[in-house]
mmCIF file of C-alpha atoms in Angstrom:
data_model
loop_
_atom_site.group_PDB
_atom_site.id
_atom_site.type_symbol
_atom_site.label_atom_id
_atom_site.label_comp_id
_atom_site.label_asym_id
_atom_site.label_seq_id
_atom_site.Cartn_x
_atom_site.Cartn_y
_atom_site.Cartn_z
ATOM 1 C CA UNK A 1350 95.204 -236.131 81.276
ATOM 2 C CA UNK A 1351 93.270 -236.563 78.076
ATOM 3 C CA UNK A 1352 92.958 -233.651 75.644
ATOM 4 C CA UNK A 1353 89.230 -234.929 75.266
ATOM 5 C CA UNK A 1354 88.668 -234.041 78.981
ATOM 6 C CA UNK A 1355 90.455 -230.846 79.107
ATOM 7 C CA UNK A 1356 88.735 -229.616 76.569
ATOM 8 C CA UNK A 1357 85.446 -230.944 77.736
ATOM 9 C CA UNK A 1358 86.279 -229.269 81.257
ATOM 10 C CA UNK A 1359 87.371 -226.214 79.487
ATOM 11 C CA UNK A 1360 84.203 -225.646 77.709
ATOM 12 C CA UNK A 1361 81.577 -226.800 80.359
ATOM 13 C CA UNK A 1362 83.290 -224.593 82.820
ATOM 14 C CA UNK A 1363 83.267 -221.389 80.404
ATOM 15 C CA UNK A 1364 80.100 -222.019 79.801
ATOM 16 C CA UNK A 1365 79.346 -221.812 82.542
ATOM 17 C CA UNK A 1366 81.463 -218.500 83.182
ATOM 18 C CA UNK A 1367 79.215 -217.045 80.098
ATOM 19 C CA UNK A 1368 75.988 -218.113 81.383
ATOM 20 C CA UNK A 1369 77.078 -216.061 84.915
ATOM 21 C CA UNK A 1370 78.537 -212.993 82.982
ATOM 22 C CA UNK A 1371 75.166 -212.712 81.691
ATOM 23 C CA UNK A 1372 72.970 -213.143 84.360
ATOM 24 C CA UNK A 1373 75.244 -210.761 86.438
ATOM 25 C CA UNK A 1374 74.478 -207.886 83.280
ATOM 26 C CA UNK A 1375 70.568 -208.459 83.176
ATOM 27 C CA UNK A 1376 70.148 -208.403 87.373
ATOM 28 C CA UNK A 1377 69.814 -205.706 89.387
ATOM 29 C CA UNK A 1378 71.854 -206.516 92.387
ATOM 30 C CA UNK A 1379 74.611 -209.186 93.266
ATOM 31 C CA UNK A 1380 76.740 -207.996 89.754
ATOM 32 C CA UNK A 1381 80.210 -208.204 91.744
ATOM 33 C CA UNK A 1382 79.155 -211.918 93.346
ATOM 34 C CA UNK A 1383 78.466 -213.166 90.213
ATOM 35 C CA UNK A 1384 81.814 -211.555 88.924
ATOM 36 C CA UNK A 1385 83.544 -213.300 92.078
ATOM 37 C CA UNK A 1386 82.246 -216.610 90.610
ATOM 38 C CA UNK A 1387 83.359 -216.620 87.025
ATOM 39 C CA UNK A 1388 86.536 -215.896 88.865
ATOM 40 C CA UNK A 1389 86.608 -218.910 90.795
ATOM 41 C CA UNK A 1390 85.513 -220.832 87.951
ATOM 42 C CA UNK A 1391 88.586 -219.289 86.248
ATOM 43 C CA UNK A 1392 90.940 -220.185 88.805
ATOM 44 C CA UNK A 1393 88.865 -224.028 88.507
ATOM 45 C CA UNK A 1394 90.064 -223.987 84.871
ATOM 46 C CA UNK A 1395 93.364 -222.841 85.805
ATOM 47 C CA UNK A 1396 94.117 -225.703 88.262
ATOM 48 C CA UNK A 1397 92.720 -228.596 86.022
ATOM 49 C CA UNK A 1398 93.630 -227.490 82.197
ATOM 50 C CA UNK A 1399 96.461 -225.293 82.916
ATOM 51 C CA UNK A 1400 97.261 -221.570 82.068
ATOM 52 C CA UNK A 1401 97.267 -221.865 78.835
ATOM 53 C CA UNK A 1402 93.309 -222.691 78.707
ATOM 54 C CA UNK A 1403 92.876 -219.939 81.499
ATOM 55 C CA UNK A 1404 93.322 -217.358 78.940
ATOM 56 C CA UNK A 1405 91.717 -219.414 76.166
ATOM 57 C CA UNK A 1406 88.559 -218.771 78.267
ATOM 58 C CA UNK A 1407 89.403 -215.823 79.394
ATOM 59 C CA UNK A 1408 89.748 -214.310 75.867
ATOM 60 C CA UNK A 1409 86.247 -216.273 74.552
ATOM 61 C CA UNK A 1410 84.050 -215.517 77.661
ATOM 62 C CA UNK A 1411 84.930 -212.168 77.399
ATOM 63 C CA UNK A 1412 84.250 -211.921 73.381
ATOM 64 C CA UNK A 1413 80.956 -214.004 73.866
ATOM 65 C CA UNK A 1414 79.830 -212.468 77.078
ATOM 66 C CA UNK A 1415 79.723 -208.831 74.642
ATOM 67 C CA UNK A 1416 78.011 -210.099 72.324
ATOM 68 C CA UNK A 1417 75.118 -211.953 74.394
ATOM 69 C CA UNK A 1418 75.072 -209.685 77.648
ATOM 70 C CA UNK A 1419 73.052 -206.612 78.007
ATOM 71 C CA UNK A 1420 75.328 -204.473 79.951
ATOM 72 C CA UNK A 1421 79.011 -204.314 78.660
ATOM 73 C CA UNK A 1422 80.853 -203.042 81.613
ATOM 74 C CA UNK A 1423 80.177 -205.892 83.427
ATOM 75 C CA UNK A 1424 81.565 -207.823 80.855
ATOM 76 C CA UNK A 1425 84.800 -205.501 80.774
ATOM 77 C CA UNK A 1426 84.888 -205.517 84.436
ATOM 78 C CA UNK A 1427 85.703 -209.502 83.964
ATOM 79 C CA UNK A 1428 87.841 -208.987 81.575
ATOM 80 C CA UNK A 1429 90.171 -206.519 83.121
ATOM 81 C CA UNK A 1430 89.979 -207.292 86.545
ATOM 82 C CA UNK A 1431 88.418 -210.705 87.808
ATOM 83 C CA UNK A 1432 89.702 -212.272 85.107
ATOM 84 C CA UNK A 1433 92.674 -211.006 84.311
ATOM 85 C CA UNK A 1434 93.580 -211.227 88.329
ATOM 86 C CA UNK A 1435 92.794 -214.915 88.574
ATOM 87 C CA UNK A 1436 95.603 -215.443 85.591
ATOM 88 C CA UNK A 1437 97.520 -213.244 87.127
ATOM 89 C CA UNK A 1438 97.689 -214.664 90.536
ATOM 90 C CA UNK A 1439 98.156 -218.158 89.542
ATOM 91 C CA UNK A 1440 101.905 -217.056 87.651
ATOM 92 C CA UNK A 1441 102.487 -214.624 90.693
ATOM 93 C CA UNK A 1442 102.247 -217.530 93.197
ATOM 94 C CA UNK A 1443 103.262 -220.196 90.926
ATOM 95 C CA UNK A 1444 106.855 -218.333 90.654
ATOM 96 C CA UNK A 1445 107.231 -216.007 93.004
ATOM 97 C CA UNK A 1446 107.757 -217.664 96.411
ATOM 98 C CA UNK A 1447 108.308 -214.964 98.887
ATOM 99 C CA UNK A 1448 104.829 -213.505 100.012
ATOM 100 C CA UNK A 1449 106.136 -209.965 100.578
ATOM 101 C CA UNK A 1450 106.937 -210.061 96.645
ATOM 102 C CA UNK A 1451 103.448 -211.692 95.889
ATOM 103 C CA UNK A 1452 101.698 -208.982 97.782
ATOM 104 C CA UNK A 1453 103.427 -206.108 96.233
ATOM 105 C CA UNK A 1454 102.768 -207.317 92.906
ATOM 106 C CA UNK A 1455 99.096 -208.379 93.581
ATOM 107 C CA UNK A 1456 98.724 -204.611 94.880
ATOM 108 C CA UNK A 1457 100.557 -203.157 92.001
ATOM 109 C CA UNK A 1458 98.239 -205.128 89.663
ATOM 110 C CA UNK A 1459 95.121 -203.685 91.730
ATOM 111 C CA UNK A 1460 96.629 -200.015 91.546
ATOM 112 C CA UNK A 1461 96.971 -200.115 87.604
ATOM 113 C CA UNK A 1462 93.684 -201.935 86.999
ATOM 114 C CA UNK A 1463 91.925 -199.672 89.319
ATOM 115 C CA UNK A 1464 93.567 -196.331 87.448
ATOM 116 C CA UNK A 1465 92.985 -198.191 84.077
ATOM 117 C CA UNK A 1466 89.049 -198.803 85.084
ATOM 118 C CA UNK A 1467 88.740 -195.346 86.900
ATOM 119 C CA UNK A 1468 90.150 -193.538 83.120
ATOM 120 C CA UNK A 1469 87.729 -196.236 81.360
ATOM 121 C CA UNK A 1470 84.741 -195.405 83.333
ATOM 122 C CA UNK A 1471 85.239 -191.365 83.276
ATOM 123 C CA UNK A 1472 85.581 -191.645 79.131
ATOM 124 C CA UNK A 1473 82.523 -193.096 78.904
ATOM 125 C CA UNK A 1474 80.529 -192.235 81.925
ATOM 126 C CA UNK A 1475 82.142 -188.032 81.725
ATOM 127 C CA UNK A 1476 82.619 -186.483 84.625
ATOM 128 C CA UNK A 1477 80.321 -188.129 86.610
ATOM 129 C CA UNK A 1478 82.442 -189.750 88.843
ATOM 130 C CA UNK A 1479 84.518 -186.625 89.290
ATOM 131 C CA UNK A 1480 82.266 -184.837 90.463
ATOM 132 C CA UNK A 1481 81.002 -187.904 92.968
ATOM 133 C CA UNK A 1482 84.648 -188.643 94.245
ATOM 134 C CA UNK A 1483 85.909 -185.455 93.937
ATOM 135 C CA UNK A 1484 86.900 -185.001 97.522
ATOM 136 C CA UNK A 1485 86.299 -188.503 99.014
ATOM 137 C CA UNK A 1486 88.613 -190.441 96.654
ATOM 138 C CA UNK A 1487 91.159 -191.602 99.228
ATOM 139 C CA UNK A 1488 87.768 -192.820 101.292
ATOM 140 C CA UNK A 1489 86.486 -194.837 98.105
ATOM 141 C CA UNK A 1490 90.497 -195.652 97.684
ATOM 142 C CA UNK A 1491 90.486 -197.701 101.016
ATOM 143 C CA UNK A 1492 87.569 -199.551 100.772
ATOM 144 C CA UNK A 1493 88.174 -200.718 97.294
ATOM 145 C CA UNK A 1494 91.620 -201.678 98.615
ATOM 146 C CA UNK A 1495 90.390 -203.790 101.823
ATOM 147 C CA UNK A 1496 87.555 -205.182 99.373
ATOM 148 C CA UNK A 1497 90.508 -206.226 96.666
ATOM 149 C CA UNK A 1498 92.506 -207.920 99.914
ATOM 150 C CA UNK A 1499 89.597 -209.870 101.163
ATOM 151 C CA UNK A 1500 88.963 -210.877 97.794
ATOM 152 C CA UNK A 1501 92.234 -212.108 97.329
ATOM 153 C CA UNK A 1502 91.752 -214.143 100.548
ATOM 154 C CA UNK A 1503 88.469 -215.722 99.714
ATOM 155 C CA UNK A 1504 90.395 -216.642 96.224
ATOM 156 C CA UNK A 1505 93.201 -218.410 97.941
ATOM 157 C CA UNK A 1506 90.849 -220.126 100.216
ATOM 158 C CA UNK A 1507 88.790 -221.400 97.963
ATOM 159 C CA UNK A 1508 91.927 -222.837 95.687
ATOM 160 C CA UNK A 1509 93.134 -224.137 99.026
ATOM 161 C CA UNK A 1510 90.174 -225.765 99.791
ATOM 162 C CA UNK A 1511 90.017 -227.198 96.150
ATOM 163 C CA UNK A 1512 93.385 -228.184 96.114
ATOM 164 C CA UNK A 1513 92.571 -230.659 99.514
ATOM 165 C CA UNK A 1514 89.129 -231.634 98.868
ATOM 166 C CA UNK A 1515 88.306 -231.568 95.787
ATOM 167 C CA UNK A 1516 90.987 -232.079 92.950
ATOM 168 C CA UNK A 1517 91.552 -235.084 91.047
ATOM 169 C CA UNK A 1518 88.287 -235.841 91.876
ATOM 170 C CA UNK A 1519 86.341 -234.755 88.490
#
């Protein structure tokens, strides 16, 4: 492959990223679909530049994406979690072959990046969401955990499916 077309894949595609981030900070609803699709596009950059240019884009998207977008914690919501999982998964099933292992350390990476967010959110936000999940936490717990697994099966279907149908291709 042609450095020309990886980086000409590279950019279109995180432009493309930026141009959702921000659409996903000015509109009222939709916010973690839009999220879901940067990470795809991610994982798209992943598969046809490599790693390496996964957190190239990462790292820019996210710096651009504050500058241009209106509301900033939908910009760090990319950053530290649909982002950062879409790198994340690709090295956890690129080396890790036994699936008991890969979802232990998927979940792991959900647990911290959910207590990291949670901290993040009642710094800026106060006690707001104290006082809102004071007693139901475990409730909200397990329905952000099945969201984060069904995610992480629409993710792998979708590289499956790109991986068949359409790779090598563009």
């Amino acid at each position: 492959m042609s450095n020309t077309r990886n980086i000409a894949i590279g950019g279109i595609l995180s432009a493309s990223i930026l141009i959702i981030l921000y659409l996903a900070s000015i509109l009222p609803t939709s916010r973690l679909f839009l999220l879901m699709i940067c990470s795809i596009i991610l994982a798209v950059i992943i598969i046809e530049v490599g790693i390496k240019a996964g957190w190239l884009s990462l790292g820019t998207t996210f710096l651009l994406a504050l500058y241009f977008a209106q509301n900033k914690s939908i910009v760090t919501l990319y950053a530290l979690f649909f982002g950062l999982y879409g790198i994340l998964k690709a090295y956890i099933e690129g080396v890790i072959k036994n699936l008991y292992i890969q979802y232990i350390l998927k979940l792991l990476f959900f647990n911290c990046d959910l207590l990291i967010l949670y901290y993040l959110a009642t710094a800026f936000a106060g006690n707001i969401y104290n006082n809102v999940f004071h007693y139901a936490w475990w409730i909200v717990y397990l329905f952000l955990l099945a969201a984060f697994i069904v995610y992480d099966y629409a993710l792998t279907a979708f590289i499956s499916y790109y991986y068949k149908h359409i790779k090598g291709k563009i």
